[in-house]
Each structure stands twice: as C-alpha cells, then as structure tokens.
GROMACS .gro file of C-alpha atoms in nm:
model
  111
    1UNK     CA    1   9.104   7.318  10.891
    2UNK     CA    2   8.878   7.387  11.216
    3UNK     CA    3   8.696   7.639  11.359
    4UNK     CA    4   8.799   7.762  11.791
    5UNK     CA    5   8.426   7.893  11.729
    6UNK     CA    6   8.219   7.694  11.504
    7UNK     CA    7   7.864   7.838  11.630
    8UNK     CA    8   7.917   8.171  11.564
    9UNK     CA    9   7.854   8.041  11.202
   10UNK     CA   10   7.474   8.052  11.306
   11UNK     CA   11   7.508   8.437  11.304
   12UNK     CA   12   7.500   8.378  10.913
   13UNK     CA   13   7.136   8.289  10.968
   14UNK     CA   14   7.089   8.692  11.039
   15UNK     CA   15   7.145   8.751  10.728
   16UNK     CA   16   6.894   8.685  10.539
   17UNK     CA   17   6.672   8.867  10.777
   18UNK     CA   18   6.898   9.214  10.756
   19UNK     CA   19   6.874   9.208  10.396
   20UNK     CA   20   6.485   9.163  10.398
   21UNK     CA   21   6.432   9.436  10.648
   22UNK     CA   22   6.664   9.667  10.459
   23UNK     CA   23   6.466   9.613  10.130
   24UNK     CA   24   6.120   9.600  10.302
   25UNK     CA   25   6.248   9.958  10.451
   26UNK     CA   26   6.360  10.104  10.082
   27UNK     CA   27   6.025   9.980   9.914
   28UNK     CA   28   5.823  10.261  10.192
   29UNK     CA   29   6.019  10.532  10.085
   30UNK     CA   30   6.004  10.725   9.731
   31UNK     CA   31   5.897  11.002   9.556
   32UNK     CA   32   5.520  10.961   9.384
   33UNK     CA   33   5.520  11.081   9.007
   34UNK     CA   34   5.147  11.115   8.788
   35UNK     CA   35   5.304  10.907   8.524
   36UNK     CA   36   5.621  10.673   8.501
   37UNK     CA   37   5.651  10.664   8.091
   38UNK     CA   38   5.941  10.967   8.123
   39UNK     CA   39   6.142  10.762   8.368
   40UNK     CA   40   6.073  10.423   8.210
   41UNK     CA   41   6.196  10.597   7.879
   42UNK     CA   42   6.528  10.734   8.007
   43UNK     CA   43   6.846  10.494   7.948
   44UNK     CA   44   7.022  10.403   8.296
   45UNK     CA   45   7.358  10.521   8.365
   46UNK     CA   46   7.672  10.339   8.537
   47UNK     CA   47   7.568  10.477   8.823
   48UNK     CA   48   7.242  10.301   8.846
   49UNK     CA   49   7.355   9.985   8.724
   50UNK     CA   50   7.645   9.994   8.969
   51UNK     CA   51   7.397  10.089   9.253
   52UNK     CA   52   7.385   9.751   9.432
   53UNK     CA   53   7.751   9.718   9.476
   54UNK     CA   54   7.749   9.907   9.765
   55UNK     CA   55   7.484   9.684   9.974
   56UNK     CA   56   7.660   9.354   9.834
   57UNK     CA   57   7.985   9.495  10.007
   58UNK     CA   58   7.820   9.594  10.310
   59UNK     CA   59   7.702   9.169  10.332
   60UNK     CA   60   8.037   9.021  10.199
   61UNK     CA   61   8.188   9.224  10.474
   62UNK     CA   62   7.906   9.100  10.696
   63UNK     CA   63   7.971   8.747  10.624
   64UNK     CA   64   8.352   8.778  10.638
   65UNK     CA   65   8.330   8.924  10.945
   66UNK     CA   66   8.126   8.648  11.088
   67UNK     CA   67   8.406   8.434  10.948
   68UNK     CA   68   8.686   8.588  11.144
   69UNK     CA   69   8.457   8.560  11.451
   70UNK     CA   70   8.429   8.152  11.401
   71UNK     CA   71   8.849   8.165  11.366
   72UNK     CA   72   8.937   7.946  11.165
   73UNK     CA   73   9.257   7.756  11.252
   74UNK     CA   74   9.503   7.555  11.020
   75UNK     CA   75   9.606   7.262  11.197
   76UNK     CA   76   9.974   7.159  11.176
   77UNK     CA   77  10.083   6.837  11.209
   78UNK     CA   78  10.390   6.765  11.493
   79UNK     CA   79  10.636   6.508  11.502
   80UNK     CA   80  10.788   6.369  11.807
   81UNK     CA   81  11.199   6.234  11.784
   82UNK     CA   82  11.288   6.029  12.093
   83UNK     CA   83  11.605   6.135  12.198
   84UNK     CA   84  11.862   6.080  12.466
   85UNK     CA   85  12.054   6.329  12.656
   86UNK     CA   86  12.262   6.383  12.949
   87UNK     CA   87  12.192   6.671  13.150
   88UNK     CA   88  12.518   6.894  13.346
   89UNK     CA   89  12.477   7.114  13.579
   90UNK     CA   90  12.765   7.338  13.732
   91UNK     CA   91  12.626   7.493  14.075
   92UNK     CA   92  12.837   7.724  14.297
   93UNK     CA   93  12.749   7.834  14.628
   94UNK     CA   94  12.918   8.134  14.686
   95UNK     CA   95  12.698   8.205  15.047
   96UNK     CA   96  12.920   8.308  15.381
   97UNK     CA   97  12.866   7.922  15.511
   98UNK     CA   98  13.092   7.784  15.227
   99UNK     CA   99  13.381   8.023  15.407
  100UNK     CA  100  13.406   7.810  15.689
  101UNK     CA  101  13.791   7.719  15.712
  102UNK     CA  102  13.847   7.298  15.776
  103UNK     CA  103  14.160   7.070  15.777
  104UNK     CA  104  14.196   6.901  15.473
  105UNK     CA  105  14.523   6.730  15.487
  106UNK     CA  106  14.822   6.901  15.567
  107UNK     CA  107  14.632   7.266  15.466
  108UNK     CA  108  14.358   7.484  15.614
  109UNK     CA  109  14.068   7.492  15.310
  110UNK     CA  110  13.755   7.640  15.237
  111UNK     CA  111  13.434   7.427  15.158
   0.00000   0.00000   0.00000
C-alpha cells in the first residue's frame, strides 16, 4: 500500500495543538459557585460520562480526513503475456477519383 500524498500526513502534527487550544479555551469559561461539596456530592449521569464522545468524534473524523487527503492507493500487481498477432485491415475508398473508368482487359472497369 502507498500513499499519491504522503506529506499531508504531517497535518496530523495539528492535532495535538487543536486539542490543546480547545481545552485551554473550556478551562476559561464556567460558572463560579461559594462551595463545590453539592456538586461533588451529586452522582453523574450518562450524559456526563458520555460527554467526551462528541470531541473524540470530531478528531477521529479529523484524522480520517487527513487520511483520505494522503490517498492511499492499493497497488496491483500486472502481468505481461507476449503474444503474436496478425493484424487485417479492409480499407475502401469510396472518393469520386476511384470512378475513373480504365481498360482492364477486354472490359471498361472502375479502380
């Protein structure tokens, strides 16, 4: 297997960066609360455990992206038969100069 674009692959070095931006971004924003014991208390639901699945999407699509970029290519291997042929050919010239009328033994012909 090859790649027709092997350096986009270095585009995979972005990522990294995107995803620390992204979480240096989320860690600014939030809402201040006097005291954390209530939340700390309160059980998590599906929807907070499943809450990163979103953002690990969003990079597997990143990455797979990237990877249709590179195009990857299955090479095939060919074969090649000698083989002998004869080649025909019919041709007919049907143009006015083949109407010219000659002598061709006893009989007036066309070419």
């Amino acid at each position: 297997m090859s790649l027709a674009n092997p350096l986009a692959l270095y585009l995979l070095f972005l990522l990294p960066l995107i995803v620390y931006f992204e979480y240096r971004q989320r860690q600014k924003s939030g809402i201040l609360y006097s005291s954390l014991t209530l939340i700390k208390k309160s059980h998590k639901t599906w929807r907070q455990h499943l809450l990163f699945l979103p953002k690990l999407l969003q990079y597997v699509a990143i990455v797979l992206i990237v990877i249709c970029i590179a195009r990857p290519q299955v090479e095939k291997e060919t074969q090649h038969q000698a083989r002998q042929g004869i080649a025909i050919e019919i041709v007919f010239d049907i143009s006015t100069s083949m109407d010219f009328s000659m002598k061709y033994g006893d009989e007036n012909v066309t070419r």
